Amino acid sequence: MNDKNSREYDIIIIGSGPAGYTAGIYASRAGYNTLIISGVLQGGQLMNTTNVENYPGFSSGILGPDLMLNMLQQCKNMGTEVINEEVSNVDLKHTPLTVHINNVKYSAKSIIICTGATPKKLGLPSEDFFSAKGVSYCATCDGAFFKNLELAVIGGGDSAMEEAIFLTKFASRVHVIHRRNEFRASKIMQKRAMLNTKIEFHLNQNIVEIIGDNKVRKILLKNTQTHENQFLDVEGVFIAIGHEPNTQLFKNQIDLDANGYIILKNKTETNIRGVFAAGDVHDHTYRQAITAAGFGCMAAIDVDKFLTKL
Ligand code: NAP
């Protein structure tokens, strides 16, 4: 029954990145009454990128926001309802499963969680200013834009090592900036990075400023031991200090791992009957638009099987 304060669907998808939209396309096309609750910032992480060159089907690349608007339109064409709101809370412990947005209750037989993850930020004002003008959180996405340039990678974990090694395919030099004198990264990843002659390490250094005009030109580092400042000329800054899965809403209701990622017990199923997850909210390994879209497709197919059995 649908009224002003209560609405019913077969499937509710929370989140609107490639996983959420792909799940929406598949679920609606399979004939289910499907709602996507997109969040206020519709479209996910790709809304903050420029040209996406590695999403198949676009031989000259496509702007991240255009790709997401196309996916949104494709969902709507299939009949998916999309509302541009933030979920206030969820109840996954009772059936039907319910999602609340302010005073309105949305219930469904199945929910697909596609809330993604957010790259951790340094918190510098210049970081936001230079976002997509030299500051990036994804080497696979943006590395190819920095051919023959000097770059900095911030962080000392496996991501920082992996990003630095990947960026040496394009960059003339990659400076890894780490705030301590030992790395958090696994020994094997450290070794691989250290054997790469294009990578230079700067230990005990905090990045305190990103400087440039219409793009990044240099960074200011402060030595954590001597407190001395030093400028480093770079044209790109890749921040690799970890990701935060967007799972606050589901704490104490769904099994999460120590880092807050959703644990899947079987393909795309969570530990709660009828609740599925897709994309970066559970996948901390691949984290690509195309893999998130693939997981969204898988989740919608798994939900179809679940609902058919019901
Ligand atoms: P992580 O292991 O949490 O490392 C984050 C790094 O960023 C740490 O070195 C940390 O410094 C630094 N950092 C955090 N906040 C900072 C700040 N505000 N300013 C400067 N530096 C800051 O994160 P991750 O590297 O993304 O890895 C996450 C998980 O994914 C790990 O379990 C990792 O093993 C896994 N992973 C595996 C692979 C692989 O096996 N190929 C690749 C990527 C990620 P401190 O060390 O001083 O805390």
Tab-separated table of C-alpha atoms and ligand atoms in Angstrom:
chain	number	residue	atom	x	y	z
A	1	MET	CA	0.000	0.000	0.000
A	2	ASN	CA	1.349	3.406	-0.928
A	3	ASP	CA	0.344	6.572	0.877
A	4	LYS	CA	2.035	9.780	1.935
A	5	ASN	CA	3.999	8.154	4.771
A	6	SER	CA	4.486	4.628	3.571
A	7	ARG	CA	5.519	3.121	0.249
A	8	GLU	CA	6.089	-0.477	-0.866
A	9	TYR	CA	8.494	-1.858	-3.463
A	10	ASP	CA	9.830	-5.232	-4.531
A	11	ILE	CA	13.434	-4.022	-4.404
A	12	ILE	CA	15.052	-0.965	-2.848
A	13	ILE	CA	18.580	-0.082	-3.925
A	14	ILE	CA	20.492	2.285	-1.663
A	15	GLY	CA	23.226	4.209	-3.482
A	16	SER	CA	23.721	5.529	-6.981
A	17	GLY	CA	27.204	4.688	-8.207
A	18	PRO	CA	27.774	2.207	-11.056
A	19	ALA	CA	26.721	-0.685	-8.754
A	20	GLY	CA	23.414	0.910	-7.761
A	21	TYR	CA	22.442	2.043	-11.248
A	22	THR	CA	23.380	-1.285	-12.841
A	23	ALA	CA	21.354	-3.144	-10.196
A	24	GLY	CA	18.467	-0.767	-10.983
A	25	ILE	CA	18.633	-1.444	-14.723
A	26	TYR	CA	18.652	-5.231	-14.216
A	27	ALA	CA	15.976	-5.260	-11.492
A	28	SER	CA	13.531	-3.051	-13.411
A	29	ARG	CA	14.149	-4.898	-16.656
A	30	ALA	CA	13.287	-8.136	-14.843
A	31	GLY	CA	9.902	-6.600	-14.034
A	32	TYR	CA	10.395	-5.647	-10.379
A	33	ASN	CA	8.978	-2.506	-8.866
A	34	THR	CA	12.319	-0.935	-8.012
A	35	LEU	CA	13.330	2.172	-6.102
A	36	ILE	CA	16.810	3.674	-6.006
A	37	ILE	CA	17.496	5.993	-3.095
A	38	SER	CA	20.391	7.861	-4.606
A	39	GLY	CA	21.653	10.001	-1.742
A	40	VAL	CA	21.892	13.753	-2.122
A	41	LEU	CA	25.156	13.525	-4.097
A	42	GLN	CA	23.762	11.447	-6.949
A	43	GLY	CA	26.206	9.371	-9.015
A	44	GLY	CA	28.930	8.432	-6.536
A	45	GLN	CA	32.686	8.873	-6.869
A	46	LEU	CA	32.667	9.204	-10.678
A	47	MET	CA	30.893	12.554	-10.356
A	48	ASN	CA	34.256	13.923	-9.157
A	49	THR	CA	36.358	12.606	-12.015
A	50	THR	CA	37.025	14.004	-15.460
A	51	ASN	CA	37.580	11.708	-18.429
A	52	VAL	CA	36.995	7.989	-17.846
A	53	GLU	CA	39.086	6.133	-20.420
A	54	ASN	CA	38.814	2.592	-19.104
A	55	TYR	CA	35.049	2.015	-19.065
A	56	PRO	CA	34.398	-0.286	-22.026
A	57	GLY	CA	32.193	1.001	-24.799
A	58	PHE	CA	33.488	4.568	-24.978
A	59	SER	CA	36.432	4.459	-27.360
A	60	SER	CA	37.346	8.112	-26.790
A	61	GLY	CA	36.538	8.040	-23.085
A	62	ILE	CA	33.583	9.662	-21.383
A	63	LEU	CA	33.350	12.289	-18.656
A	64	GLY	CA	32.589	10.664	-15.278
A	65	PRO	CA	29.455	12.797	-14.674
A	66	ASP	CA	28.192	12.054	-18.214
A	67	LEU	CA	28.654	8.326	-17.668
A	68	MET	CA	26.659	8.502	-14.442
A	69	LEU	CA	23.888	10.639	-15.975
A	70	ASN	CA	23.605	8.101	-18.811
A	71	MET	CA	23.283	5.284	-16.270
A	72	LEU	CA	20.643	7.249	-14.353
A	73	GLN	CA	18.675	7.847	-17.546
A	74	GLN	CA	18.990	4.170	-18.500
A	75	CYS	CA	17.512	3.213	-15.084
A	76	LYS	CA	14.620	5.621	-15.577
A	77	ASN	CA	14.010	4.307	-19.106
A	78	MET	CA	13.657	0.822	-17.611
A	79	GLY	CA	11.110	2.123	-15.129
A	80	THR	CA	13.243	2.476	-11.987
A	81	GLU	CA	12.005	5.167	-9.625
A	82	VAL	CA	14.880	7.289	-8.322
A	83	ILE	CA	14.643	9.596	-5.338
A	84	ASN	CA	17.357	12.046	-4.534
A	85	GLU	CA	17.361	11.729	-0.721
A	86	GLU	CA	19.548	10.468	2.127
A	87	VAL	CA	18.360	7.449	4.116
A	88	SER	CA	17.860	8.343	7.792
A	89	ASN	CA	17.806	4.779	9.133
A	90	VAL	CA	17.094	1.192	8.168
A	91	ASP	CA	15.474	-1.795	9.870
A	92	LEU	CA	16.838	-5.006	8.395
A	93	LYS	CA	15.887	-7.181	11.364
A	94	HIS	CA	12.195	-7.483	10.506
A	95	THR	CA	10.231	-8.297	7.354
A	96	PRO	CA	9.367	-6.464	5.279
A	97	LEU	CA	12.740	-4.732	5.305
A	98	THR	CA	12.305	-1.013	5.866
A	99	VAL	CA	14.166	2.151	5.024
A	100	HIS	CA	13.221	5.516	6.499
A	101	ILE	CA	13.706	8.910	4.957
A	102	ASN	CA	12.629	11.462	7.543
A	103	ASN	CA	9.044	10.421	8.389
A	104	VAL	CA	8.393	8.318	5.311
A	105	LYS	CA	8.723	4.527	5.527
A	106	TYR	CA	9.796	2.596	2.417
A	107	SER	CA	9.451	-1.176	2.616
A	108	ALA	CA	10.701	-3.905	0.296
A	109	LYS	CA	11.082	-7.658	-0.026
A	110	SER	CA	14.735	-7.183	-0.833
A	111	ILE	CA	17.371	-4.480	-0.450
A	112	ILE	CA	20.623	-4.054	-2.376
A	113	ILE	CA	23.214	-1.932	-0.571
A	114	CYS	CA	25.408	-0.005	-3.010
A	115	THR	CA	26.565	2.857	-0.805
A	116	GLY	CA	30.197	2.635	-1.927
A	117	ALA	CA	33.275	3.882	-0.135
A	118	THR	CA	34.872	7.266	0.234
A	119	PRO	CA	38.606	7.836	-0.164
A	120	LYS	CA	40.056	9.282	3.022
A	121	LYS	CA	41.149	12.883	2.657
A	122	LEU	CA	44.150	14.667	4.104
A	123	GLY	CA	41.929	17.549	5.174
A	124	LEU	CA	43.902	20.346	3.478
A	125	PRO	CA	41.832	23.164	1.912
A	126	SER	CA	44.135	23.031	-1.145
A	127	GLU	CA	43.263	19.331	-1.583
A	128	ASP	CA	39.647	20.173	-2.492
A	129	PHE	CA	40.699	23.144	-4.610
A	130	PHE	CA	42.990	20.991	-6.781
A	131	SER	CA	40.672	17.980	-6.930
A	132	ALA	CA	40.563	16.880	-10.611
A	133	LYS	CA	43.224	19.564	-11.309
A	134	GLY	CA	46.126	17.390	-10.225
A	135	VAL	CA	44.857	15.845	-6.999
A	136	SER	CA	43.496	12.326	-7.418
A	137	TYR	CA	42.502	9.373	-5.267
A	138	CYS	CA	42.788	6.724	-7.990
A	139	ALA	CA	45.899	5.972	-10.037
A	140	THR	CA	44.114	3.461	-12.271
A	141	CYS	CA	41.521	6.110	-13.122
A	142	ASP	CA	43.777	9.138	-13.618
A	143	GLY	CA	47.393	7.948	-13.978
A	144	ALA	CA	47.379	8.085	-17.782
A	145	PHE	CA	46.782	11.859	-17.656
A	146	PHE	CA	50.234	12.366	-16.119
A	147	LYS	CA	52.596	11.076	-18.812
A	148	ASN	CA	56.264	12.071	-18.278
A	149	LEU	CA	55.471	14.198	-15.223
A	150	GLU	CA	56.760	14.090	-11.637
A	151	LEU	CA	54.127	12.899	-9.196
A	152	ALA	CA	53.689	12.476	-5.464
A	153	VAL	CA	51.893	9.593	-3.761
A	154	ILE	CA	50.856	10.204	-0.158
A	155	GLY	CA	50.685	7.224	2.230
A	156	GLY	CA	52.695	4.288	3.473
A	157	GLY	CA	50.268	1.362	3.097
A	158	ASP	CA	49.757	-1.224	0.369
A	159	SER	CA	47.593	1.206	-1.607
A	160	ALA	CA	50.365	3.807	-1.680
A	161	MET	CA	52.918	1.211	-2.873
A	162	GLU	CA	50.528	-0.155	-5.473
A	163	GLU	CA	49.582	3.300	-6.743
A	164	ALA	CA	53.235	4.383	-6.894
A	165	ILE	CA	54.289	1.279	-8.847
A	166	PHE	CA	51.354	1.697	-11.231
A	167	LEU	CA	52.128	5.381	-11.784
A	168	THR	CA	55.706	4.633	-12.863
A	169	LYS	CA	54.182	3.391	-16.148
A	170	PHE	CA	53.404	7.018	-16.949
A	171	ALA	CA	55.373	9.346	-14.689
A	172	SER	CA	58.991	10.360	-15.098
A	173	ARG	CA	59.405	10.105	-11.306
A	174	VAL	CA	57.141	9.146	-8.405
A	175	HIS	CA	57.784	10.523	-4.913
A	176	VAL	CA	56.230	8.494	-2.090
A	177	ILE	CA	55.598	10.755	0.900
A	178	HIS	CA	55.077	8.975	4.209
A	179	ARG	CA	54.624	10.500	7.647
A	180	ARG	CA	56.643	7.860	9.541
A	181	ASN	CA	60.002	6.172	9.022
A	182	GLU	CA	58.500	2.731	8.524
A	183	PHE	CA	55.812	1.580	6.179
A	184	ARG	CA	52.503	-0.043	6.999
A	185	ALA	CA	52.615	-1.810	3.609
A	186	SER	CA	53.363	-5.538	3.412
A	187	LYS	CA	57.036	-6.450	2.976
A	188	ILE	CA	56.464	-7.755	-0.545
A	189	MET	CA	54.817	-4.518	-1.700
A	190	GLN	CA	57.535	-2.420	-0.062
A	191	LYS	CA	60.194	-4.499	-1.783
A	192	ARG	CA	58.549	-4.130	-5.187
A	193	ALA	CA	58.326	-0.366	-4.761
A	194	MET	CA	61.908	-0.099	-3.516
A	195	LEU	CA	63.230	-2.064	-6.485
A	196	ASN	CA	61.563	0.391	-8.854
A	197	THR	CA	64.160	2.952	-9.851
A	198	LYS	CA	61.538	5.565	-10.740
A	199	ILE	CA	60.288	5.704	-7.128
A	200	GLU	CA	61.883	7.971	-4.515
A	201	PHE	CA	60.885	7.777	-0.845
A	202	HIS	CA	60.487	10.725	1.518
A	203	LEU	CA	60.064	9.479	5.078
A	204	ASN	CA	58.999	11.377	8.200
A	205	GLN	CA	57.332	13.934	5.954
A	206	ASN	CA	53.873	15.405	6.281
A	207	ILE	CA	52.339	17.168	3.323
A	208	VAL	CA	51.154	20.545	4.597
A	209	GLU	CA	50.184	22.352	1.383
A	210	ILE	CA	49.476	21.764	-2.295
A	211	ILE	CA	50.494	24.737	-4.384
A	212	GLY	CA	49.720	25.718	-7.976
A	213	ASP	CA	47.696	27.948	-10.268
A	214	ASN	CA	45.097	26.252	-12.456
A	215	LYS	CA	46.878	22.973	-11.730
A	216	VAL	CA	49.258	21.521	-9.174
A	217	ARG	CA	52.864	22.789	-9.396
A	218	LYS	CA	54.440	21.773	-6.091
A	219	ILE	CA	53.823	20.547	-2.576
A	220	LEU	CA	55.150	21.727	0.757
A	221	LEU	CA	56.468	19.053	3.106
A	222	LYS	CA	57.280	19.343	6.790
A	223	ASN	CA	59.744	16.941	8.383
A	224	THR	CA	58.105	15.409	11.467
A	225	GLN	CA	61.499	15.144	13.261
A	226	THR	CA	63.354	18.342	12.339
A	227	HIS	CA	60.231	20.432	11.510
A	228	GLU	CA	62.072	21.729	8.448
A	229	ASN	CA	59.986	22.703	5.425
A	230	GLN	CA	60.826	21.621	1.900
A	231	PHE	CA	59.169	22.263	-1.482
A	232	LEU	CA	58.899	19.443	-3.990
A	233	ASP	CA	58.020	20.148	-7.637
A	234	VAL	CA	55.279	17.758	-8.747
A	235	GLU	CA	52.342	18.076	-11.135
A	236	GLY	CA	50.102	15.489	-9.597
A	237	VAL	CA	49.319	14.331	-6.069
A	238	PHE	CA	47.801	10.889	-5.536
A	239	ILE	CA	46.356	10.495	-2.074
A	240	ALA	CA	46.390	6.845	-0.988
A	241	ILE	CA	45.725	6.932	2.741
A	242	GLY	CA	42.859	4.428	2.735
A	243	HIS	CA	39.137	4.280	2.087
A	244	GLU	CA	36.126	4.503	4.368
A	245	PRO	CA	33.226	2.201	3.377
A	246	ASN	CA	29.888	3.980	3.701
A	247	THR	CA	28.344	1.512	6.146
A	248	GLN	CA	27.454	3.713	9.154
A	249	LEU	CA	23.745	3.081	8.540
A	250	PHE	CA	24.136	-0.692	8.747
A	251	LYS	CA	26.316	-1.002	11.859
A	252	ASN	CA	24.910	-3.538	14.359
A	253	GLN	CA	22.545	-4.905	11.706
A	254	ILE	CA	24.829	-6.439	9.073
A	255	ASP	CA	28.128	-8.282	9.494
A	256	LEU	CA	31.002	-5.912	8.763
A	257	ASP	CA	34.728	-6.664	8.770
A	258	ALA	CA	37.253	-4.876	10.990
A	259	ASN	CA	37.557	-2.052	8.440
A	260	GLY	CA	33.782	-1.603	8.152
A	261	TYR	CA	33.305	-3.352	4.775
A	262	ILE	CA	30.208	-5.558	4.358
A	263	ILE	CA	30.996	-9.254	4.590
A	264	LEU	CA	29.270	-11.325	1.915
A	265	LYS	CA	28.420	-14.868	2.888
A	266	ASN	CA	27.468	-16.141	-0.539
A	267	LYS	CA	28.166	-14.272	-3.787
A	268	THR	CA	26.325	-10.972	-3.215
A	269	GLU	CA	24.278	-12.007	-0.140
A	270	THR	CA	24.867	-10.491	3.292
A	271	ASN	CA	24.136	-12.351	6.531
A	272	ILE	CA	20.593	-10.898	6.516
A	273	ARG	CA	17.993	-12.720	4.440
A	274	GLY	CA	16.905	-10.577	1.499
A	275	VAL	CA	19.731	-8.061	1.911
A	276	PHE	CA	22.407	-8.003	-0.776
A	277	ALA	CA	25.400	-5.744	-1.399
A	278	ALA	CA	27.351	-4.658	-4.461
A	279	GLY	CA	30.353	-2.501	-5.277
A	280	ASP	CA	32.950	-0.713	-3.170
A	281	VAL	CA	30.876	-1.146	-0.007
A	282	HIS	CA	32.166	-4.733	0.141
A	283	ASP	CA	34.936	-4.791	-2.481
A	284	HIS	CA	38.187	-3.256	-1.251
A	285	THR	CA	40.272	-5.036	-3.850
A	286	TYR	CA	39.235	-3.922	-7.348
A	287	ARG	CA	37.319	-0.674	-6.680
A	288	GLN	CA	36.686	0.086	-10.359
A	289	ALA	CA	33.543	1.475	-12.007
A	290	ILE	CA	33.339	-1.575	-14.245
A	291	THR	CA	33.708	-4.076	-11.376
A	292	ALA	CA	31.134	-2.162	-9.303
A	293	ALA	CA	28.740	-2.272	-12.280
A	294	GLY	CA	29.431	-6.016	-12.588
A	295	PHE	CA	28.673	-6.581	-8.903
A	296	GLY	CA	25.441	-4.539	-9.308
A	297	CYS	CA	24.369	-6.836	-12.130
A	298	MET	CA	25.215	-9.940	-10.062
A	299	ALA	CA	23.271	-8.644	-7.040
A	300	ALA	CA	20.155	-7.937	-9.135
A	301	ILE	CA	20.296	-11.439	-10.642
A	302	ASP	CA	20.749	-12.963	-7.155
A	303	VAL	CA	17.783	-10.922	-5.862
A	304	ASP	CA	15.672	-12.159	-8.782
A	305	LYS	CA	16.482	-15.772	-7.788
A	306	PHE	CA	15.694	-14.987	-4.138
A	307	LEU	CA	12.349	-13.345	-4.958
A	308	THR	CA	11.398	-16.095	-7.388
A	309	LYS	CA	11.903	-18.681	-4.596
A	310	LEU	CA	9.755	-16.573	-2.244
B	1	NAP	P1	46.173	1.508	5.190
B	1	NAP	O1	46.799	0.175	5.247
B	1	NAP	O2	45.267	1.942	6.293
B	1	NAP	O3	47.370	2.568	5.056
B	1	NAP	C1	47.096	3.929	5.061
B	1	NAP	C2	48.423	4.659	5.028
B	1	NAP	O4	48.142	6.053	4.916
B	1	NAP	C3	49.261	4.445	6.289
B	1	NAP	O5	50.610	4.343	5.947
B	1	NAP	C4	48.997	5.724	7.079
B	1	NAP	O6	50.105	6.158	7.837
B	1	NAP	C5	48.771	6.740	5.994
B	1	NAP	N1	47.870	7.793	6.439
B	1	NAP	C6	46.636	7.667	6.988
B	1	NAP	N2	46.105	8.875	7.243
B	1	NAP	C7	47.045	9.783	6.868
B	1	NAP	C8	47.099	11.203	6.898
B	1	NAP	N3	46.078	11.928	7.344
B	1	NAP	N4	48.215	11.806	6.443
B	1	NAP	C9	49.249	11.072	5.955
B	1	NAP	N5	49.278	9.731	5.903
B	1	NAP	C10	48.167	9.094	6.360
B	1	NAP	O7	45.303	1.721	3.848
B	1	NAP	P2	45.543	1.102	2.397
B	1	NAP	O8	46.958	1.194	2.011
B	1	NAP	O9	44.495	1.719	1.528
B	1	NAP	O10	45.175	-0.438	2.588
B	1	NAP	C11	43.880	-0.815	3.078
B	1	NAP	C12	43.783	-2.344	3.094
B	1	NAP	O11	43.748	-2.830	1.751
B	1	NAP	C13	44.983	-2.997	3.771
B	1	NAP	O12	44.534	-4.125	4.448
B	1	NAP	C14	45.853	-3.384	2.620
B	1	NAP	O13	46.700	-4.485	2.914
B	1	NAP	C15	44.831	-3.735	1.548
B	1	NAP	N6	45.397	-3.527	0.203
B	1	NAP	C16	46.079	-4.577	-0.357
B	1	NAP	C17	46.669	-4.416	-1.594
B	1	NAP	C18	47.409	-5.556	-2.202
B	1	NAP	O14	47.649	-6.533	-1.518
B	1	NAP	N7	47.770	-5.493	-3.473
B	1	NAP	C19	46.600	-3.189	-2.267
B	1	NAP	C20	45.922	-2.141	-1.666
B	1	NAP	C21	45.341	-2.317	-0.411
B	1	NAP	P3	50.573	5.362	9.162
B	1	NAP	O15	51.207	4.113	8.655
B	1	NAP	O16	51.506	6.312	9.814
B	1	NAP	O17	49.320	5.121	9.947
